[in-house]
CSV table of C-alpha atoms in Angstrom, one decimal:
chain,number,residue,atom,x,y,z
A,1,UNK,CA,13.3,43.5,42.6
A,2,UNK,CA,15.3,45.5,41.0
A,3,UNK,CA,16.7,44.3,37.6
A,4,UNK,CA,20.5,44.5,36.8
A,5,UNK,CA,22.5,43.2,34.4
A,6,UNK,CA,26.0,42.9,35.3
A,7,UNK,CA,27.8,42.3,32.1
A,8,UNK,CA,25.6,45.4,30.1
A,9,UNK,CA,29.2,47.7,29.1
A,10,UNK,CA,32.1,44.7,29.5
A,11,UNK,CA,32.7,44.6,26.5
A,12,UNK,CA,36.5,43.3,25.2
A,13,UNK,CA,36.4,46.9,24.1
A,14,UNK,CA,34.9,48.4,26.9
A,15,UNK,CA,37.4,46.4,29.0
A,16,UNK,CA,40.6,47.5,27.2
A,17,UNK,CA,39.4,51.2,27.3
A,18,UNK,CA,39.2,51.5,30.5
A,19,UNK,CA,43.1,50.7,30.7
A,20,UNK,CA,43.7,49.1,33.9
A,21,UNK,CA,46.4,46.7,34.6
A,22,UNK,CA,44.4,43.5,34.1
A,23,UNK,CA,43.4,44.4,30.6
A,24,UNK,CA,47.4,46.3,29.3
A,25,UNK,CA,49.8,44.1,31.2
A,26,UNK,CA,50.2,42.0,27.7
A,27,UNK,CA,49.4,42.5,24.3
A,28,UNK,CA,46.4,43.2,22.3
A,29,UNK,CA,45.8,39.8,21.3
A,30,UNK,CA,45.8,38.1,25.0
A,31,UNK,CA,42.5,37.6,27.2
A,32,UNK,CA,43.5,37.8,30.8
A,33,UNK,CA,42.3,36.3,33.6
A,34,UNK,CA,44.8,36.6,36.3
A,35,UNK,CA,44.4,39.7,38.7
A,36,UNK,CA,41.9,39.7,40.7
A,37,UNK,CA,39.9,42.5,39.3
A,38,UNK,CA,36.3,42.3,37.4
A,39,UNK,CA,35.2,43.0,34.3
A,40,UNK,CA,31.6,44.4,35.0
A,41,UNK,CA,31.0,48.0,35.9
A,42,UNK,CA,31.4,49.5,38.8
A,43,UNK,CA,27.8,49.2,41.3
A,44,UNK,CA,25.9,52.9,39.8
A,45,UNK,CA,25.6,54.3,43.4
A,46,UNK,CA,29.3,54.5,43.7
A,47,UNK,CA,29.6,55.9,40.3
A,48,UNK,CA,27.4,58.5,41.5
A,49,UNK,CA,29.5,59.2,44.2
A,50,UNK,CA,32.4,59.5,42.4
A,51,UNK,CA,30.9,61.8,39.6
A,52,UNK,CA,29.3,64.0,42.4
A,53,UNK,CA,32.9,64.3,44.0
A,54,UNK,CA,34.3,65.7,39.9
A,55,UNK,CA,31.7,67.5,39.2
A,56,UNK,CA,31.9,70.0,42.0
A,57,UNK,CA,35.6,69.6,42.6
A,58,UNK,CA,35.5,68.0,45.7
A,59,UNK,CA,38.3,66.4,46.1
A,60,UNK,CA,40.2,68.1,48.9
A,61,UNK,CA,41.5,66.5,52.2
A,62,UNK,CA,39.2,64.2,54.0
A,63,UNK,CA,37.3,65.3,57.3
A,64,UNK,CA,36.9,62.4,60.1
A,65,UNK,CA,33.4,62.6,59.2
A,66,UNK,CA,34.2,60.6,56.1
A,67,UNK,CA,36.1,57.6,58.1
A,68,UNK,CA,33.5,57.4,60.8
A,69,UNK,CA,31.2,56.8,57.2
A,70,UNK,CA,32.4,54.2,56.4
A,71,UNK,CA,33.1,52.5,59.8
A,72,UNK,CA,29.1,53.3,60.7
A,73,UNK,CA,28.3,51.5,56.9
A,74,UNK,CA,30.9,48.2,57.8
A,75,UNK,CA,29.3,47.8,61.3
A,76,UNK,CA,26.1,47.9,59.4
A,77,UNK,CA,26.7,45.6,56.3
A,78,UNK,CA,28.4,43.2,58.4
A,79,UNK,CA,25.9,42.8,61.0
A,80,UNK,CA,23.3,42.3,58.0
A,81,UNK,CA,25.3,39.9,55.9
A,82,UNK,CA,27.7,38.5,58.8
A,83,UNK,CA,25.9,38.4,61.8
A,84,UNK,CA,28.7,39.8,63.1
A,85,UNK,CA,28.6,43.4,65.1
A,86,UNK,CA,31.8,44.9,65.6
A,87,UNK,CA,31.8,48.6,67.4
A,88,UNK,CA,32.2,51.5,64.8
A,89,UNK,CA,34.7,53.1,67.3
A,90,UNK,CA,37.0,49.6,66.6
A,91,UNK,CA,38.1,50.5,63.2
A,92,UNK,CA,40.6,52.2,61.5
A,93,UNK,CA,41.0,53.0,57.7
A,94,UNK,CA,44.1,52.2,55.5
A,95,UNK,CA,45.0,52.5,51.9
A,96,UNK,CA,44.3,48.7,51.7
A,97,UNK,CA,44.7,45.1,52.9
A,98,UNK,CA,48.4,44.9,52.0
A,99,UNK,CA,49.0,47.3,53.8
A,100,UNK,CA,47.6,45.9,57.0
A,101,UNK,CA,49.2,43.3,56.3
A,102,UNK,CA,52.6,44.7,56.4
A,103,UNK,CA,52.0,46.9,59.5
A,104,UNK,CA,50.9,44.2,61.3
A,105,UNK,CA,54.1,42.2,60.8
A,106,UNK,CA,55.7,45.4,61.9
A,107,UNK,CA,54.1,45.9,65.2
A,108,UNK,CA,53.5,42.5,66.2
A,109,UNK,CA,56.8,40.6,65.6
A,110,UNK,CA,61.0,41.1,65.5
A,111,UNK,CA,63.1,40.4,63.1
A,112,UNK,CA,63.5,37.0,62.6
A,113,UNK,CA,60.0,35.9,64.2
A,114,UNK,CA,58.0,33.0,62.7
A,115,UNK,CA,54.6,34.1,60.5
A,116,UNK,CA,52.4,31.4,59.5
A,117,UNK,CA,51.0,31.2,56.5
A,118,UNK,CA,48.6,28.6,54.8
A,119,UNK,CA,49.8,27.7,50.9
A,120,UNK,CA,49.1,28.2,48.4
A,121,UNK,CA,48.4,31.8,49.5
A,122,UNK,CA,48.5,35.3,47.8
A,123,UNK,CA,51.7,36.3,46.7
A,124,UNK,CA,51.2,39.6,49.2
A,125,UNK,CA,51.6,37.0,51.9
A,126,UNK,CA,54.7,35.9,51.1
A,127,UNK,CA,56.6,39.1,50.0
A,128,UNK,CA,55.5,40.7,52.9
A,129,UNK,CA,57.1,38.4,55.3
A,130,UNK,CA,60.6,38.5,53.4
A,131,UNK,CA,60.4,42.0,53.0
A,132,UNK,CA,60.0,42.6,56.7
A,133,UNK,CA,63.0,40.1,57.8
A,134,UNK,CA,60.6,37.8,59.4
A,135,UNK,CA,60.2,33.8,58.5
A,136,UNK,CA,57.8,32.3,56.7
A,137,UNK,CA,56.9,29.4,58.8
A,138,UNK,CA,54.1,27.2,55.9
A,139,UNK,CA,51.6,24.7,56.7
A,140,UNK,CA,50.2,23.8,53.1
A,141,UNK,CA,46.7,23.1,52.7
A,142,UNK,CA,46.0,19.6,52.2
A,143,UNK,CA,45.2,18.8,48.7
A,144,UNK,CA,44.8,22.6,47.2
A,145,UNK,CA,43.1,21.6,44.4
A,146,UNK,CA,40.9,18.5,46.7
A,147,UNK,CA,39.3,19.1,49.5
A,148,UNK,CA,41.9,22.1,50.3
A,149,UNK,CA,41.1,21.7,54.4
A,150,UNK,CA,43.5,23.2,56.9
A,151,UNK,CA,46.1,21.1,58.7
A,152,UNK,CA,45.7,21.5,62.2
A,153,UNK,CA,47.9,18.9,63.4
A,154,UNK,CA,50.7,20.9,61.2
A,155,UNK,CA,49.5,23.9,62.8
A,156,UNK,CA,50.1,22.9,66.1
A,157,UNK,CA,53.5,21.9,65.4
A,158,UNK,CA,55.1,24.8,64.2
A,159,UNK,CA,53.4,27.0,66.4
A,160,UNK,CA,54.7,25.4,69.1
A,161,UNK,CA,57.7,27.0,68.2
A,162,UNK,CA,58.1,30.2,70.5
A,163,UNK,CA,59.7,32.8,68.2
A,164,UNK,CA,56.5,32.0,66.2
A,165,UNK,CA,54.5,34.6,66.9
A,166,UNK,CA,51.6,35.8,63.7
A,167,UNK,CA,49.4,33.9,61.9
A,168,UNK,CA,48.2,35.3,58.5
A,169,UNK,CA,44.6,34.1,58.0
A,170,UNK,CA,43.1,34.2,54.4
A,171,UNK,CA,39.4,33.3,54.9
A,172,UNK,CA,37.4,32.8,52.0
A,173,UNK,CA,41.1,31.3,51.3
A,174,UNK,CA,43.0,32.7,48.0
A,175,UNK,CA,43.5,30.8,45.5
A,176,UNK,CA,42.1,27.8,47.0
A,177,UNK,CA,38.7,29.0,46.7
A,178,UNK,CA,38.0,27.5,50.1
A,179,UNK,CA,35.5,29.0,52.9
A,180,UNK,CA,36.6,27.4,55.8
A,181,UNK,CA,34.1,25.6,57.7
A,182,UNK,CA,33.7,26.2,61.7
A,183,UNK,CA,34.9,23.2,62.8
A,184,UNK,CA,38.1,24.7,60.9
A,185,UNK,CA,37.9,28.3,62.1
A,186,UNK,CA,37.8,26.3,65.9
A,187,UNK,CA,40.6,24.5,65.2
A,188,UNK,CA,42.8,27.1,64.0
A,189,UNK,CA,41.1,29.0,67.1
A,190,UNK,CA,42.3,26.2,69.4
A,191,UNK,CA,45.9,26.4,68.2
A,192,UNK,CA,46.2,30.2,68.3
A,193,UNK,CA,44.8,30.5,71.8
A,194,UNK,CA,47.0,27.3,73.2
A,195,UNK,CA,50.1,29.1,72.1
A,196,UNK,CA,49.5,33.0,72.4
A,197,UNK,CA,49.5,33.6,68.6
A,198,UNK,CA,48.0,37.3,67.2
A,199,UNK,CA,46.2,36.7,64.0
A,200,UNK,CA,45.6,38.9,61.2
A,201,UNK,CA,42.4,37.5,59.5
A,202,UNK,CA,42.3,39.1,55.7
A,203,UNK,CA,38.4,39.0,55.0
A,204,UNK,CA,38.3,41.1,51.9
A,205,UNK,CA,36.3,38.1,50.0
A,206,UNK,CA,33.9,37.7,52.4
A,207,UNK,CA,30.4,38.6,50.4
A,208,UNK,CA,32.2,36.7,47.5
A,209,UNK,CA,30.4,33.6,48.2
A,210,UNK,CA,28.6,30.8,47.2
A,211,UNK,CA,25.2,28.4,47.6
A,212,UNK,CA,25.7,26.5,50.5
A,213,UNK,CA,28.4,28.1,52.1
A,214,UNK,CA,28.7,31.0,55.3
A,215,UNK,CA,31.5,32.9,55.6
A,216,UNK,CA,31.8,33.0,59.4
A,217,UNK,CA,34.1,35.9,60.5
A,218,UNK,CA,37.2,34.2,62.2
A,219,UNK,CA,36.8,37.4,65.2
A,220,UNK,CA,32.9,36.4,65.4
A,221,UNK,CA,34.2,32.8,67.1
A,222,UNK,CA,34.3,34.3,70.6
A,223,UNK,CA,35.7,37.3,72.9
A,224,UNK,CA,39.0,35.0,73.4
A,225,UNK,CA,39.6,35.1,69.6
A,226,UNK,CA,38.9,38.5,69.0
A,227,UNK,CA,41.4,39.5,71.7
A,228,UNK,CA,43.7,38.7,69.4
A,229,UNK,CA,42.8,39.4,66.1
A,230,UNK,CA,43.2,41.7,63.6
A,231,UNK,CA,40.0,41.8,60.8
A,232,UNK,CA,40.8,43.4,57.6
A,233,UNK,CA,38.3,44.2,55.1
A,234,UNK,CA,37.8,45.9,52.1
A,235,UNK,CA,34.6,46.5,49.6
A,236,UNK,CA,37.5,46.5,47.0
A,237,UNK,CA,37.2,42.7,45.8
A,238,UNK,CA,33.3,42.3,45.9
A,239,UNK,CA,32.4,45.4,44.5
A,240,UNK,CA,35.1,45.9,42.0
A,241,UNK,CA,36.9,49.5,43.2
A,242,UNK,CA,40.2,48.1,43.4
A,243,UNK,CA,41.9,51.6,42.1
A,244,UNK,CA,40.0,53.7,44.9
A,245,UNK,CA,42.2,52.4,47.6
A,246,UNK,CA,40.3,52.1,50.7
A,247,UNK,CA,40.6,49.3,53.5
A,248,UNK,CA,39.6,49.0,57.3
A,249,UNK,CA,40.9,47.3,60.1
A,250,UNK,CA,38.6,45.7,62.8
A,251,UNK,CA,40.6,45.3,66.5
A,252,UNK,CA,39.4,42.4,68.7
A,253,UNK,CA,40.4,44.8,71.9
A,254,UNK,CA,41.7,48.3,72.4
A,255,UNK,CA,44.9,47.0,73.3
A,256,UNK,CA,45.6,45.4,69.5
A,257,UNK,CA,44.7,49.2,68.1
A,258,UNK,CA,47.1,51.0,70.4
A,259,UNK,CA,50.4,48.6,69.3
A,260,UNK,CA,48.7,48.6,66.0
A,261,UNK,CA,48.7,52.5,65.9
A,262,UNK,CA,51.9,53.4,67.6
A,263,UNK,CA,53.5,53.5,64.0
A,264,UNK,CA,53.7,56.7,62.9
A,265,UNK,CA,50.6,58.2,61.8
A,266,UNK,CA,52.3,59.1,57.5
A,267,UNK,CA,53.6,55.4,57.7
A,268,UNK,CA,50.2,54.1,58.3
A,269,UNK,CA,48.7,56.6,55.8
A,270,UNK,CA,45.4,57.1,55.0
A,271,UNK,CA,42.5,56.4,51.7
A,272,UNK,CA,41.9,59.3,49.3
A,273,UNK,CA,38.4,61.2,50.3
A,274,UNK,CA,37.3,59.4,46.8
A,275,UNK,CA,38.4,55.8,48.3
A,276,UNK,CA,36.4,56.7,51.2
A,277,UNK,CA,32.8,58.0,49.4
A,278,UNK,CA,33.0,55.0,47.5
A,279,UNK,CA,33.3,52.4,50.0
A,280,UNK,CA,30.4,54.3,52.1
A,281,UNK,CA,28.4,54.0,49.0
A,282,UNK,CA,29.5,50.4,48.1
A,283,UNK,CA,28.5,48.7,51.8
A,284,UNK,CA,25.4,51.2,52.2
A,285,UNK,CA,23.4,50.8,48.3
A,286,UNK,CA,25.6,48.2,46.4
A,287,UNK,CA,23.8,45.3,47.7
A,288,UNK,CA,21.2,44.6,44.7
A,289,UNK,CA,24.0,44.9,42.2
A,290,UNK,CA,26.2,42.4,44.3
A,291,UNK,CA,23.7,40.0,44.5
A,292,UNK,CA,23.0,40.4,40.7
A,293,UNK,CA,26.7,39.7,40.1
A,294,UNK,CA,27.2,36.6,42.4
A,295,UNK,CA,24.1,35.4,40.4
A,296,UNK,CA,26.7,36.0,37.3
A,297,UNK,CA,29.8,34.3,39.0
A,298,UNK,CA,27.9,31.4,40.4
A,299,UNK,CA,27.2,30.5,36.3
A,300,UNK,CA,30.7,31.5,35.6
A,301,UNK,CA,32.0,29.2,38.1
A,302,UNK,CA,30.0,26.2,36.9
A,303,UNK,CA,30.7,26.7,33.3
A,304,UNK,CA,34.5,26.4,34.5
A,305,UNK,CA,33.6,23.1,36.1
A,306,UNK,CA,31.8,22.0,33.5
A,307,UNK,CA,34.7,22.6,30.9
A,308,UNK,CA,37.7,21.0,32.6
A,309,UNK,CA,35.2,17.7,33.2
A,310,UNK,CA,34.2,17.7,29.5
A,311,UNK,CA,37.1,19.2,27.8
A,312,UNK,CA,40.3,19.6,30.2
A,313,UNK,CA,39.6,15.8,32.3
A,314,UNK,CA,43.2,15.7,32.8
A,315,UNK,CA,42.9,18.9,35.1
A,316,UNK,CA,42.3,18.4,38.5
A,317,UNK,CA,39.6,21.4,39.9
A,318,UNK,CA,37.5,22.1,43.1
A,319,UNK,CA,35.0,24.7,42.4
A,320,UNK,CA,35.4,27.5,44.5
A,321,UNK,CA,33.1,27.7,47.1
A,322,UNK,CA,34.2,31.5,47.4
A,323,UNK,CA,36.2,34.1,45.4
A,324,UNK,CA,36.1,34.5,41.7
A,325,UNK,CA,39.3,32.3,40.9
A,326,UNK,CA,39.5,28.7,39.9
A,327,UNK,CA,42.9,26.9,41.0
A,328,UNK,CA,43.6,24.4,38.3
A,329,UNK,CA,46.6,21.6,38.6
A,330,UNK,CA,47.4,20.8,35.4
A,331,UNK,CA,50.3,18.3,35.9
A,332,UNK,CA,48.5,15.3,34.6
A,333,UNK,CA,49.3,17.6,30.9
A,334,UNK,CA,52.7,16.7,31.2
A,335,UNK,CA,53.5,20.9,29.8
A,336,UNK,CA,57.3,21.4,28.5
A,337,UNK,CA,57.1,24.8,30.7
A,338,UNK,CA,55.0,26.4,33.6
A,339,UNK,CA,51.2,26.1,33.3
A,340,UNK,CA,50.6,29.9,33.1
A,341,UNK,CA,53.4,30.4,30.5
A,342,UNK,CA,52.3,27.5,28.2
A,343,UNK,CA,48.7,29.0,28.2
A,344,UNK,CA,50.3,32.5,27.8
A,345,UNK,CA,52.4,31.3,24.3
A,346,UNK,CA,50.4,28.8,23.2
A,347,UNK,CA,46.4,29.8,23.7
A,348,UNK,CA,47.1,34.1,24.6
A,349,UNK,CA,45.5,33.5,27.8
A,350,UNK,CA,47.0,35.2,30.9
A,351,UNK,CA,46.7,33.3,34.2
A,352,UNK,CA,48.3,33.9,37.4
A,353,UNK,CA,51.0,31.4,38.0
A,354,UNK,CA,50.9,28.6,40.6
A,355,UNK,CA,54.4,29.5,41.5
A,356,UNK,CA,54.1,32.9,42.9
A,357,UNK,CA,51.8,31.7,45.0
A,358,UNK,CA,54.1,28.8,46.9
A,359,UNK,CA,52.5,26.3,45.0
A,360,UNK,CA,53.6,24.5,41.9
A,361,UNK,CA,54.3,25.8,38.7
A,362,UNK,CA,52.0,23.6,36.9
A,363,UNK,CA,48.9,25.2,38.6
A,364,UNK,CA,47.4,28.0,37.1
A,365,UNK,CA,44.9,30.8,38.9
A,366,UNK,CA,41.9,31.6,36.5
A,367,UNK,CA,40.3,34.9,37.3
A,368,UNK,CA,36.6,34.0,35.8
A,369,UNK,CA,34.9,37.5,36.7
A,370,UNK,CA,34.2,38.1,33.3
A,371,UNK,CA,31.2,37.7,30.7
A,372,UNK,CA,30.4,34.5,29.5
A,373,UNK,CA,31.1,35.3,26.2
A,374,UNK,CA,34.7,36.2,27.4
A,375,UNK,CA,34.7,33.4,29.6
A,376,UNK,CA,33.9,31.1,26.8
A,377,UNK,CA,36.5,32.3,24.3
A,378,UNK,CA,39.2,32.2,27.4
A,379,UNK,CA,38.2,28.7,28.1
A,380,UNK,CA,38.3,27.8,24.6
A,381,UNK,CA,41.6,29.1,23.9
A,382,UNK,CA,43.3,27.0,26.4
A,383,UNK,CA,41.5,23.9,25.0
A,384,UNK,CA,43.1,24.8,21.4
A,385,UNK,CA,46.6,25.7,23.2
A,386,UNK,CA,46.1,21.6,23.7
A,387,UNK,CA,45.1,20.7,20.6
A,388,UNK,CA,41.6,19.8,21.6
């Protein structure tokens, strides 16, 4: 098998050279862990791409060739990894998973329509719903930072409503950490089918997961279901290319992609040819570095658990059972201020705030897609920001 180590070049320094956003947001002397990028290198066969593509300058427009790539790679790495076998020629490409998410409110509901969503839930959820003029119609997990299990019986209430009309799926859930369970994906199924909802399932963490759980692809439940759903996917999150821009969307029926594509062609837009290489690359020879970094966030993710049992007790945590983010509640602290902004002044440790994610301000998101030694040091810190 071949050997990789995924945290050989992550560095802090190596991490603050590189000078994305994660690592020059705040000052010099913080550790961040709050967007959801990693800190390991890039997989080397998309590094390859990518140098091939500046070493001979080829980085002109792309050719359809390039998009039906990387449809022909997703059919293939989600059949292997998903058992799931979506038709190359049911795909389109976007700049990324945000975006599908806005054009999808856009082509699939007025002004004023109802758009459930499942809190806490990433921010891009929420912003894209007020942008649009639409409401945000919520049914909160149950216990977030517990068992975090959908609420069908809430479900079925508000979408009962009929100016409710979209349901914005996050499956493995962000920040929860949750992989939702079939008996769950049914249930949501059962709701969405009883009251003629269109769902936009955001998959983009689906090979981030862990022992003992399956991510099941929400389309994958049945021809009925993928009628009306809209997949989007991205190797972004799993295989770190964040910056490269490069999404797809998967439509249950030709009917979805022609409302879905009726929008102008420059408002929909399109990856970079580089966004496209890369992706091809990442779903066709990144699988033996993906394997050898979810052997590096499974540790990660039980040295969190371990640490807020022996150090933080007071802190109420579910292990993920998929993403790279911890949720922590830390009301039992008592904090004089947010959770994110206390760790931020007291311990220089960035988290994302509980807040912008429609949840409470005393729960923090802990990106943990780092090295241990990193990890150690930012876990550490927010023990001494208590004084223990």
């Amino acid at each position: 098998m071949l050997g990789i180590d995924p945290c050989v070049g992550a560095t802090e320094a190596d991490c603050r050279e590189r000078r994305g956003h994660k690592w020059t947001r705040y000052g010099d002397d913080v550790l961040p862990a709050w967007v959801a990028d990693m800190d390991f290198p890039a997989p080397e066969p998309v590094r390859d791409v990518l140098r091939w593509s500046a070493e001979r300058s080829a980085l002109g427009y792309e050719r359809p060739e390039d998009a039906h790539d990387v449809f022909c790679a997703a059919a293939a790495w989600l059949a292997a990894r998903h058992g799931w076998t979506p038709a190359a020629d049911s795909m389109a490409v976007l700049t990324d998973v945000i975006q599908g998410l806005y054009l999808a409110i856009y082509a699939f509901t007025e002004p004023g329509d109802g758009v459930i969503v499942q809190s806490p839930i990433y921010p891009p959820f929420l912003s894209s719903v007020a942008a649009l003029g639409r409401r945000l119609v919520d049914n909160p997990l149950r216990d977030p930072c517990g068992e975090a299990a959908v609420d069908p019986d809430g479900l079925r209430r508000l979408a009962a409503d009929p100016r409710v009309r979209l349901l914005l799926l996050c499956n493995p859930h962000n920040p929860s950490g949750r992989v939702f369970h079939r008996d769950e994906l049914e249930a949501i199924a059962a709701v969405v089918l009883a009251h003629d909802l269109v769902v936009v399932a955001d998959e983009i963490w689906m090979d981030v997961v862990y022992p003992g759980v399956r991510h099941i692809p929400f389309a994958s439940l049945g021809g009925d279901v993928a009628a009306r759903t809209i997949t989007l996917l991205s190797a972004t999150k799993a295989f770190n290319i964040a910056g490269v821009r490069c999404a797809v969307a998967v439509f249950g029926t030709p009917a979805l992609r022609a409302r879905f594509e009726a929008l102008p062609p420059r408002m929909r837009g399109t990856p970079s040819v580089l966004g496209l290489r890369a992706t091809a690359a990442a779903w066709r020879e990144g699988g033996p570095w993906l394997e050898a970094v979810l052997r590096q966030l499974d540790a990660n993710r039980r040295t969190v658990a371990q640490f807020v049992r022996g150090r933080l007790p007071e802190v109420r945590h579910r292990p993920p059972e998929g993403t790279y983010m911890s949720w922590l509640d830390c009301r039992a602290l008592g904090l004089p201020q947010p959770a994110a902004a206390f760790f931020l002044a007291q311990g220089r440790v960035a988290l994302s705030d509980g807040a912008e994610f429609n949840g409470p301000p005393s729960c923090v998101r802990l990106n943990f897609a780092t090295t241990p030694a990193l990890l150690d040091e930012i876990l550490e810190r927010m023990a001494r920001a208590l004084g223990r």
